[in-house]
Coordinates of C-alpha atoms in Angstrom, one line a residue:
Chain A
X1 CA 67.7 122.1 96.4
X2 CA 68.1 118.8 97.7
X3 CA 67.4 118.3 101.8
X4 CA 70.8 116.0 101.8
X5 CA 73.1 114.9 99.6
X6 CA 76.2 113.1 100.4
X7 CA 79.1 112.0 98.6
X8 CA 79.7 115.3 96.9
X9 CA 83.0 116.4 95.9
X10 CA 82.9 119.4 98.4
X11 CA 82.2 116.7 100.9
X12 CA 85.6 114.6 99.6
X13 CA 87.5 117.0 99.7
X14 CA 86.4 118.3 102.4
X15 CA 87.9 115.8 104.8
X16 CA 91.0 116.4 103.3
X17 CA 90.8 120.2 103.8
X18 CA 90.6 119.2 107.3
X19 CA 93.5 117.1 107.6
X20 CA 95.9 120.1 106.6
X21 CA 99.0 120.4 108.9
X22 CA 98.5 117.4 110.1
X23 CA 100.4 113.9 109.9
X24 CA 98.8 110.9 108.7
X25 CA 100.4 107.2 109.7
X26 CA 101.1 104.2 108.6
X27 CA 99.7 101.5 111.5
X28 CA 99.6 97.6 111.4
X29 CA 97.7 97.0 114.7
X30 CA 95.3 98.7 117.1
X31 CA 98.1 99.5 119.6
X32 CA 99.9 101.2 116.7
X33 CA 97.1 102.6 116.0
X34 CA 96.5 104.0 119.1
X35 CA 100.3 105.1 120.0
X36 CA 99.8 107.3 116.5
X37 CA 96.4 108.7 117.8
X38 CA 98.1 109.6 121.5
X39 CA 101.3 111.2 119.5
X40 CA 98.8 113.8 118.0
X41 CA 98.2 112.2 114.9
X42 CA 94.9 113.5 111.9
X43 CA 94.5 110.0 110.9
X44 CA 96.0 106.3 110.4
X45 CA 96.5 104.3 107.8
X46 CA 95.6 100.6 108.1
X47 CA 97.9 98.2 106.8
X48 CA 98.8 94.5 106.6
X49 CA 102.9 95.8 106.8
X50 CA 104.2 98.7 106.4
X51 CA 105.9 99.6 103.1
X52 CA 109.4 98.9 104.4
X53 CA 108.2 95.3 105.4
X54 CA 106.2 95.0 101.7
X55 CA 109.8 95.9 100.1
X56 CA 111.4 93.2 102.5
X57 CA 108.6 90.5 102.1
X58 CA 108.1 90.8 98.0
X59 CA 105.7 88.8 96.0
X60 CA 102.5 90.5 95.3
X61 CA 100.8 92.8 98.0
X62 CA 97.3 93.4 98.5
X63 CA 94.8 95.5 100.4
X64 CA 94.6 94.8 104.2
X65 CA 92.3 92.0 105.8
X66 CA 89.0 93.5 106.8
X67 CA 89.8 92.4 110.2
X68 CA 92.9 94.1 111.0
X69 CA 91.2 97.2 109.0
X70 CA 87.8 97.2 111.5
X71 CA 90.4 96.6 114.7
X72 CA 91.8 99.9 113.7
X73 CA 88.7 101.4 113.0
X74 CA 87.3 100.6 116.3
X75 CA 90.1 101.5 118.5
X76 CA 90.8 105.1 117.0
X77 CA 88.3 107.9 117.2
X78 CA 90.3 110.1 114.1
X79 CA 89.7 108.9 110.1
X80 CA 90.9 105.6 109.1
X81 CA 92.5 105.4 105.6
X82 CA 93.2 101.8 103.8
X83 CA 94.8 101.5 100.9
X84 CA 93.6 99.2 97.4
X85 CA 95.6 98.0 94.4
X86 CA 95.6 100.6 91.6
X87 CA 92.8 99.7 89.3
X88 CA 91.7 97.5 91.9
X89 CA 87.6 98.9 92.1
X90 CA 86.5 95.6 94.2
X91 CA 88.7 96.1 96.7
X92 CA 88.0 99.8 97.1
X93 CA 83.9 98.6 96.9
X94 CA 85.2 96.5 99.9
X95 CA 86.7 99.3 102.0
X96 CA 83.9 101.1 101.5
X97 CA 81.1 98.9 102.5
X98 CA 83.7 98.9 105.9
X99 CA 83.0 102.7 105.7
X100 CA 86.5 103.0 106.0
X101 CA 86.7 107.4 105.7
X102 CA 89.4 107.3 102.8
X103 CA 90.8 104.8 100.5
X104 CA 94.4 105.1 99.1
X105 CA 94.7 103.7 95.1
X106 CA 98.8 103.3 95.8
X107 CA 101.4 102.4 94.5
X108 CA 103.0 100.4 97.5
X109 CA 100.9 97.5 96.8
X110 CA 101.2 95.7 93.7
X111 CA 98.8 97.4 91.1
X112 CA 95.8 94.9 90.1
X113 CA 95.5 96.9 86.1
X114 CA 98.4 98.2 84.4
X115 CA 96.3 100.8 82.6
X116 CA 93.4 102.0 84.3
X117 CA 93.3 103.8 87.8
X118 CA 89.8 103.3 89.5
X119 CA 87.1 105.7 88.4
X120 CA 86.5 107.0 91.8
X121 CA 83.6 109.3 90.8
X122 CA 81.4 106.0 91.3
X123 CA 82.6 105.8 95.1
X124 CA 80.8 107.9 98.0
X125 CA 84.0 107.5 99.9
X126 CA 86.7 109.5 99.0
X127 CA 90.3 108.6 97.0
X128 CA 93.7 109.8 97.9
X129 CA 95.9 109.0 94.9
X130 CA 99.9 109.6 94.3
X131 CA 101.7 111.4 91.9
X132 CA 105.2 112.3 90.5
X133 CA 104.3 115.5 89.0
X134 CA 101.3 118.1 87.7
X135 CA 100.2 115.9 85.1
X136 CA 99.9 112.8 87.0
X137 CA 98.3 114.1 90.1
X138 CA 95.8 116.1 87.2
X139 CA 94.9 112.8 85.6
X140 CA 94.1 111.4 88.9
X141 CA 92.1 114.0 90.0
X142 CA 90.0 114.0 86.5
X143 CA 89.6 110.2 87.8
X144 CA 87.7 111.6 90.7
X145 CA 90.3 112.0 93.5
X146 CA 89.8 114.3 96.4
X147 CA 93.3 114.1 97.8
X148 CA 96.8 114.1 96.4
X149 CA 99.8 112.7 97.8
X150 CA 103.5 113.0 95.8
X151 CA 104.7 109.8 95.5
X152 CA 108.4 109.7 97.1
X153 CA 110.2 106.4 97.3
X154 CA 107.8 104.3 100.0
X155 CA 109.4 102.2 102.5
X156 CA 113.0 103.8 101.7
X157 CA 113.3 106.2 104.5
X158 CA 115.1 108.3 101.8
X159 CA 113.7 111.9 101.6
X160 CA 115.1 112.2 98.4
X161 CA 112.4 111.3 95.9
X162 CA 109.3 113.4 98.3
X163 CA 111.6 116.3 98.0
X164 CA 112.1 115.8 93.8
X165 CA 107.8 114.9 93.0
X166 CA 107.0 118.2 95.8
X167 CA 110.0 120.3 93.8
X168 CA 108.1 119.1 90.4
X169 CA 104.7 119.7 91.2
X170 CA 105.4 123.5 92.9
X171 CA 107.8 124.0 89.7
X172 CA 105.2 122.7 86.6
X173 CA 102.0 125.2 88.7
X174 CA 104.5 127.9 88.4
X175 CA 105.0 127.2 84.6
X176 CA 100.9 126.8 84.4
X177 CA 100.3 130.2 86.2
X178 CA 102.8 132.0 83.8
X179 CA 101.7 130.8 80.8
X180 CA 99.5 132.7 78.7
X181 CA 95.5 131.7 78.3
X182 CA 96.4 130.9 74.3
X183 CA 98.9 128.7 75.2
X184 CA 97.2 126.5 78.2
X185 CA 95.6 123.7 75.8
X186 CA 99.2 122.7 74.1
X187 CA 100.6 122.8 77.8
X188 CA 97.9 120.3 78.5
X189 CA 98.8 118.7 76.0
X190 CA 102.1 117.9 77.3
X191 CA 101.3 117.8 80.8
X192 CA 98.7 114.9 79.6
X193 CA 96.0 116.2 81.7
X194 CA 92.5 118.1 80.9
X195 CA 92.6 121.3 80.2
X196 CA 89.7 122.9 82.1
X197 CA 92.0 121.3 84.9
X198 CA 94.7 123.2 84.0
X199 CA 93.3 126.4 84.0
X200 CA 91.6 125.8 87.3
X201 CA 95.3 125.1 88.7
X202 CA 96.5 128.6 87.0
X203 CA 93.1 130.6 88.4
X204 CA 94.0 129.0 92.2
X205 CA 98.0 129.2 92.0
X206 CA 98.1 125.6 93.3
X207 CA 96.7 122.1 92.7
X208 CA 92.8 122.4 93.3
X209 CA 92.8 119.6 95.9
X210 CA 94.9 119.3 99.0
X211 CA 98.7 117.9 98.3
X212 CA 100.7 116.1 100.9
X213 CA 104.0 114.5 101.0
X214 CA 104.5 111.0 101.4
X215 CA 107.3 108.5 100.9
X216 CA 110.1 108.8 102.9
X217 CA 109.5 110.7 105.7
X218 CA 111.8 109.6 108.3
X219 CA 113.1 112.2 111.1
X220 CA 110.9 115.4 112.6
X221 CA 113.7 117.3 109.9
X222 CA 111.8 115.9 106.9
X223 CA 108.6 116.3 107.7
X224 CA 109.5 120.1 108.4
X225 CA 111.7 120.8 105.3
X226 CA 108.3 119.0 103.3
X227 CA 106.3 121.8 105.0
X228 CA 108.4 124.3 104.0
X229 CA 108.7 123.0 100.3
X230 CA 104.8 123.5 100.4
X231 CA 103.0 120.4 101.5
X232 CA 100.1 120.6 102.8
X233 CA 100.5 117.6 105.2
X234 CA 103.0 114.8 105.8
X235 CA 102.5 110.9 105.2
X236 CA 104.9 108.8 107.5
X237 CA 104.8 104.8 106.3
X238 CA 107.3 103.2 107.5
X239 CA 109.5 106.3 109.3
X240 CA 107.6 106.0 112.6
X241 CA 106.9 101.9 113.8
X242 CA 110.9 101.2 111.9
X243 CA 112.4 103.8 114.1
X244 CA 114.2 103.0 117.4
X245 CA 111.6 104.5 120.1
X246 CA 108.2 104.7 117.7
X247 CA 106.2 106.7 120.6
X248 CA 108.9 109.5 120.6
X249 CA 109.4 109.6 116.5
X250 CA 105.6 110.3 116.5
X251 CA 105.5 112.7 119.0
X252 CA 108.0 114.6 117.7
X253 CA 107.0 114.2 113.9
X254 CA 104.0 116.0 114.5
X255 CA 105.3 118.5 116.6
X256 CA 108.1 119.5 113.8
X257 CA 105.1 119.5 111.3
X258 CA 103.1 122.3 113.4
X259 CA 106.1 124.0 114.2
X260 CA 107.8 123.8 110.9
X261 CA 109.2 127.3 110.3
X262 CA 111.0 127.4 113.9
X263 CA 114.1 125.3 114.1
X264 CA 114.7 126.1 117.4
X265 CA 112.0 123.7 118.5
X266 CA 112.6 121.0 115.2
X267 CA 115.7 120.8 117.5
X268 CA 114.1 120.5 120.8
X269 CA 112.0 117.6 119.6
X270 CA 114.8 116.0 117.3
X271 CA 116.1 115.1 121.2
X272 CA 116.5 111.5 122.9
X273 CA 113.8 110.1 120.3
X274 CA 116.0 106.7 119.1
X275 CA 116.9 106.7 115.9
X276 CA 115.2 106.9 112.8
X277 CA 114.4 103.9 110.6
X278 CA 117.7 102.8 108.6
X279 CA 117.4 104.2 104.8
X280 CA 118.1 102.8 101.4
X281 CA 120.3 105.0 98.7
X282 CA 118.3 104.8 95.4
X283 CA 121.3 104.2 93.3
X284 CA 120.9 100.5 95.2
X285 CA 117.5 100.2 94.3
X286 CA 116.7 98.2 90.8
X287 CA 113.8 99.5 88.3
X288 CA 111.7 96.6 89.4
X289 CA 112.1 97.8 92.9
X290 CA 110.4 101.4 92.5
X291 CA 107.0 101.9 93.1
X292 CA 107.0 105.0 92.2
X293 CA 106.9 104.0 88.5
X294 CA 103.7 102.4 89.1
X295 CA 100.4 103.6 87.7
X296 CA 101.4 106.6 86.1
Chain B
X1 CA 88.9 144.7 113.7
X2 CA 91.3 141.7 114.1
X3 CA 89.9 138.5 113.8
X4 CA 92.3 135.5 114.7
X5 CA 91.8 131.6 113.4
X6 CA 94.0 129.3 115.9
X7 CA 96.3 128.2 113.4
X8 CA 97.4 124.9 114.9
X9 CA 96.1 122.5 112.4
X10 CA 93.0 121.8 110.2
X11 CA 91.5 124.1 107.5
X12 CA 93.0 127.8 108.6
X13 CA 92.9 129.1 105.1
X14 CA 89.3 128.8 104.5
X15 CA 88.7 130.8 107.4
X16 CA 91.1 133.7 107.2
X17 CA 90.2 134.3 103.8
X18 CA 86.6 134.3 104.8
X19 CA 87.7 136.6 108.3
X20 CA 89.2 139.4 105.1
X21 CA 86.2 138.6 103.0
X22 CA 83.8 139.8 105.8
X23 CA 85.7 142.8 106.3
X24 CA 88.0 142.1 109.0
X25 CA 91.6 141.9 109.7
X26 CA 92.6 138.0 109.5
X27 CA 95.1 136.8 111.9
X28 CA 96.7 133.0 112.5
X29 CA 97.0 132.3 116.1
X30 CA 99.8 129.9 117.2
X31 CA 101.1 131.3 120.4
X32 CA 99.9 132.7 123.5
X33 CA 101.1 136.6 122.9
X34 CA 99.3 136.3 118.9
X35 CA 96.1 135.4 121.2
X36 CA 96.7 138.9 122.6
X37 CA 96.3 141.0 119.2
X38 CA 93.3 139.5 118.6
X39 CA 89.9 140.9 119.7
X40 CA 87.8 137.6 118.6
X41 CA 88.7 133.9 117.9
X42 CA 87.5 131.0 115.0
X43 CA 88.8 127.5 116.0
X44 CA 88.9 126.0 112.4
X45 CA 87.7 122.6 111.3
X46 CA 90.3 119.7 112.2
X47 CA 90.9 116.8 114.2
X48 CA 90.0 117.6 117.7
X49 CA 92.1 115.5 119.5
X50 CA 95.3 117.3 117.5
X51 CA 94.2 120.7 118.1
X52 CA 93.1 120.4 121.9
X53 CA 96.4 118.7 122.6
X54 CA 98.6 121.2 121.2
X55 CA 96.4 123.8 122.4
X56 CA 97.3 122.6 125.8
X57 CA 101.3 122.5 124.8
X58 CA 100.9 125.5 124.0
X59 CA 99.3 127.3 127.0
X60 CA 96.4 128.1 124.6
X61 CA 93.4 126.4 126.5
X62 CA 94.2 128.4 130.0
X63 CA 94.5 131.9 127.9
X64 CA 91.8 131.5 126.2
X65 CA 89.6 130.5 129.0
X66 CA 90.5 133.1 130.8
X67 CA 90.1 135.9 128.2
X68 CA 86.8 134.7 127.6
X69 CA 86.1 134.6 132.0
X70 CA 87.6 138.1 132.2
X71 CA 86.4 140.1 128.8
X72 CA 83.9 138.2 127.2
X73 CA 86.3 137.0 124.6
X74 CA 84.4 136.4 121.3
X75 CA 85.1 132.8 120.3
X76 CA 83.5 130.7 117.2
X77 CA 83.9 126.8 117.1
X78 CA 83.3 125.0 113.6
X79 CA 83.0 121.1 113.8
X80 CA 86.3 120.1 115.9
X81 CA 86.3 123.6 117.2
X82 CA 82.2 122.6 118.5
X83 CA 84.0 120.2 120.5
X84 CA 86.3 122.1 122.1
X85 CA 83.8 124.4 123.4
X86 CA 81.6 122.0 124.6
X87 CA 81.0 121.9 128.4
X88 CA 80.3 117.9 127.7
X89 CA 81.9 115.4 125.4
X90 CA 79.8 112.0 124.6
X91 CA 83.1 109.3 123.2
X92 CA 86.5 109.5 123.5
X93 CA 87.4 113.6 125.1
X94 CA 90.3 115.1 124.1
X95 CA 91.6 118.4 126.4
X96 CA 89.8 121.1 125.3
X97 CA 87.7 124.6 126.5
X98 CA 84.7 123.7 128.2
X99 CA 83.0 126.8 128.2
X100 CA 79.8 126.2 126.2
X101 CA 77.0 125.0 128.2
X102 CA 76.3 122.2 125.2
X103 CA 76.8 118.5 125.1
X104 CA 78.3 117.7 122.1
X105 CA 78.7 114.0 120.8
X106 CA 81.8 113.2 118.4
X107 CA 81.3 112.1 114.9
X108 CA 77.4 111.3 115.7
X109 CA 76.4 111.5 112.2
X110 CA 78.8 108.6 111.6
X111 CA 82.0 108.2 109.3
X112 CA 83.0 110.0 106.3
X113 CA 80.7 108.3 104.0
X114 CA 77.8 109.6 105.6
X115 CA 79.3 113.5 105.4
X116 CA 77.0 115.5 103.2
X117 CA 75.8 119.1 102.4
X118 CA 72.2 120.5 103.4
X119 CA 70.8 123.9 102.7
X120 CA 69.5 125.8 106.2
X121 CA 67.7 128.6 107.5
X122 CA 69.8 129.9 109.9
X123 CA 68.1 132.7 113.0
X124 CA 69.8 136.3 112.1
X125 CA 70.8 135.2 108.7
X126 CA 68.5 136.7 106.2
X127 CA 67.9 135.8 102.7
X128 CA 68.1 132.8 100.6
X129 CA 68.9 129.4 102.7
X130 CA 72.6 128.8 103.7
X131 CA 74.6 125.7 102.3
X132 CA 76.0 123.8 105.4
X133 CA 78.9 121.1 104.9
X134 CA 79.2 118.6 107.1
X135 CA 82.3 116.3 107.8
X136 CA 82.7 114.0 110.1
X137 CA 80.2 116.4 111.8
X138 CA 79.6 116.5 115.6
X139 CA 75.8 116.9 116.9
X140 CA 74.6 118.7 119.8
X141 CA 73.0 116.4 121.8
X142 CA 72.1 119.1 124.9
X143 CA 71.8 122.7 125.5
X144 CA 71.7 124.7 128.9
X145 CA 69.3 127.4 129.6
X146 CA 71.5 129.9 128.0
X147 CA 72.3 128.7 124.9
X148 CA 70.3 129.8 122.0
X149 CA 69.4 127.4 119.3
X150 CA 70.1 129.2 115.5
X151 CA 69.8 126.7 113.2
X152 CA 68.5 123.2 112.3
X153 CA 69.0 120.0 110.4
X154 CA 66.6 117.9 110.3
X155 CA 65.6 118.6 113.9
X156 CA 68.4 118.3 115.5
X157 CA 70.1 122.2 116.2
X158 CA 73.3 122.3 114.1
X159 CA 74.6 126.0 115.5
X160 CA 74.0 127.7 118.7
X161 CA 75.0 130.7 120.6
X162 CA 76.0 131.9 124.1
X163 CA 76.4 134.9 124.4
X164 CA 80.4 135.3 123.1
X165 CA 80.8 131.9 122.4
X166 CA 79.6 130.9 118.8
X167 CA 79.3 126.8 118.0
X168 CA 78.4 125.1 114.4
X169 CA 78.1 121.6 113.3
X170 CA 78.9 122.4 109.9
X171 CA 82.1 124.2 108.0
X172 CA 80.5 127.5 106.8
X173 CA 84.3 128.0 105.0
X174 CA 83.5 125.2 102.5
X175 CA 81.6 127.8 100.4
X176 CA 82.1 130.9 98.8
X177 CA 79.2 132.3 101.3
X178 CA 81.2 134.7 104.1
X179 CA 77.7 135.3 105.9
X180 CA 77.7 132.9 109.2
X181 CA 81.5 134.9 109.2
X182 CA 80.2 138.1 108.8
X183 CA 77.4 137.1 111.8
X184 CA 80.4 136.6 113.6
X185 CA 81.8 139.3 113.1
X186 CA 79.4 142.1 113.0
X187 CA 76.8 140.9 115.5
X188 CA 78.9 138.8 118.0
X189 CA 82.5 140.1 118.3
X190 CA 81.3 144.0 117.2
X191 CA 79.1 144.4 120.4
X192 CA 81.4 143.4 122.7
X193 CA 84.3 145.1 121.1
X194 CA 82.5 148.2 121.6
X195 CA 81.2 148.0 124.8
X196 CA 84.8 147.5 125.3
X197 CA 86.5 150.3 124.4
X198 CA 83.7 152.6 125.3
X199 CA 83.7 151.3 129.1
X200 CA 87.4 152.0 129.2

């Protein structure tokens, strides 16, 4: 056996494993980034604006300047995650020779290939990629990602769309678990996703990589009904630095997340924290504006 | 026996399955009165700074401290756990134990990229070499009289024991091996368990 090896896929997923329960941010600055890492948060996301902002701004958006990225990465001791354009490997080589600790191929920025994802099993540093449902997040994973996140509606402060990809997901590993060996390859078929996949999914009752939830995460009360639908973790973008009193929303976001089964105290910390970011109904939203229909 | 793994964040799973594997009772720990049903602690992998703040919220760090003061508590720290043992803390400390008479410096083999496996010979372990994960890992840059070193990597001692208190670099969960758990179990938490209940 070899005296080291790194980059492993124990050792990707690995982090990730370790990140469970927790809530990962969205942060534009080092103060952000330390007000996040005070509130009790697993890790930060570095980002030139937040997904809200991205929505706002338009035009096409692309991974973070390396100097806001190292700021972040020097004033927080927890992991730093950036994100890249989907199919965008150069970028991701970039973040990586940063050593940022996770790269996320998303959907918020404007995707760089409309039909291949990065193949991440070239990459020592590990990928966190989103998905709508079983198939999706199974492709992705056969790409070489270590971490899944559903998709939601970024930047929208709407629960709705976390709450539909997390229903889907639970509901399609259900179907895979109750299906019959003989029958697994033809549901592969139509989940569009490799079979030996598949079966790992029906031998583990779940996806074989940790699953969080992400866009639209905007009050302690989402973050604990995503628990309790299942996630593994939460992903707040925009829901903490757009709310009224960010300092208290992440406080209190991460408490509801540990504490996710007791309402009692998801009302205690639900208290004098401002209020949360103002939403967007999807029905206002036009096709153009979804990124969730990106790089499926 | 009831094994508990402090439940607040990180990877708990790993662990409790591991706790049943070895052929103890798994229990999470959240809250103060679930410390008291259990007869021997595993602080999980996990961001330090999370877990030793809500620790504190939770009026976990004074219980445990003074279970392990009073009764020889049995208690086993992986990676953020490590930390939270630690007497010492090189880099940014967050509120934690203090009980181990180690100096343990945060993320000293460097960001994620440079995580990786090695296979070890760890003291009291028999048999073939044990695979060691290591995320993010801390080292353990000192150890006090009474610590005793277990295992290396690379020369640098990766797990260590005093007396009730059990420390490792490395996430012994990450594989399908249970025996670092079952060391745990059988030859730290056992002993005192017994001594225990037959002083009583």
């Amino acid at each position: 056996m070899a005296e080291k090896q790194q980059g492993t896929f124990t050792v990707k997923a690995g982090l990730a494993e370790m990140l469970k329960g927790g809530v990962i941010m969205d942060v534009t600055t080092p103060e952000q980034a330390v007000i996040a890492e005070r509130a009790g948060a697993v890790a930060v996301m570095a980002l030139e604006r937040v997904p809200a902002d991205i929505r706002a701004a338009g035009g096409v958006a692309r991974m973070a300047s390396p100097r806001i990225v190292k700021s972040i990465m020097e004033a927080v001791s927890i992991p730093v995650m950036a994100k890249v354009r989907i199919g965008h490997f150069v970028e991701a080589q970039v973040l990586e020779s940063l050593e940022v600790d996770y790269i996320d191929e998303s959907e918020v920025l404007t995707p760089a290939d409309d039909q291949y994802h990065i193949d991440k099993w070239g990459f020592n540093v590990p990928f966190v990629c989103g998905a709508r449902d079983l198939g999706e997040a199974l492709r992705r994973i056969a790409e070489g990602a270590a971490m899944i996140r559903t998709k939601g509606e970024p930047g929208t402060g709407n629960v709705v769309e976390a709450v539909r990809h997390l229903r889907q997901v639970n509901a399609q590993i259900r179907l895979v678990v109750a299906t019959p060996d003989a029958e697994l390859a033809d549901l592969a078929k139509e989940l569009r996703a490799p079979l030996d996949l598949v079966r790992r999914v029906k031998e583990l009752g779940r996806l074989p990589v940790v699953n969080f939830s992400a866009g639209g995460v905007a009050s302690p009360a989402d973050a604990a009904l995503m628990m309790q639908l299942g996630a593994d973790g939460i992903f707040v973008g925009s829901g903490i630095f757009k709310s009224s009193n960010p300092d208290a929303m992440a406080r209190a976001v991460v408490r509801a997340t540990l504490h996710y089964n007791d309402p009692k105290i998801v009302a205690d910390v639900s208290e004098d924290i401002g209020e949360s970011m103002p939403g967007i109904e999807m029905a206002t939203l036009s096709p153009a504006d979804r990124m969730q229909d990106r790089g499926i | 026996m009831r094994i508990g793994v402090l439940a607040i964040q990180g990877d708990v799973r790993e662990h409790l399955q591991h706790v049943a594997s070895a052929g103890a009772q798994a229990a999470s720990v959240r809250t103060v009165s679930e410390l008291a049903q259990v007869q021997g602690l595993i602080i999980p992998g996990g961001e330090s700074t999370t877990i030793g703040m809500l620790m504190q919220e939770e009026g976990l760090i004074e219980a445990i401290q003074k279970r392990v003061a009073e009764e020889a508590f049995p208690v086993y720290g992986t990676c953020a756990g490590l930390i939270l043992l630690a007497k010492e803390v090189i880099g940014k400390s967050p509120a934690r134990l203090g009980l181990m008479d180690i100096v343990a410096d945060r993320n000293a083999y460097g960001r994620q990229v440079a995580s990786f496996e090695a296979p070890l010979t760890i003291a009291g372990i028999p048999g073939e070499t044990f695979l060691a994960v290591f995320i993010r890992a801390p080292q353990i840059t000192k150890l006090g009289p009474d610590v005793t070193p277990l295992a290396y990597h690379q020369g640098q001692v990766v797990m260590a024991q005093q007396g009730s208190l059990l420390v490792s670099s490395f996430h012994p969960e990450m594989t399908p091996d249970i025996r670092v758990h079952q060391y745990f179990i059988n030859k730290v938490a056992q002993p005192i368990v017994r001594n225990a209940t037959g002083a009583s």
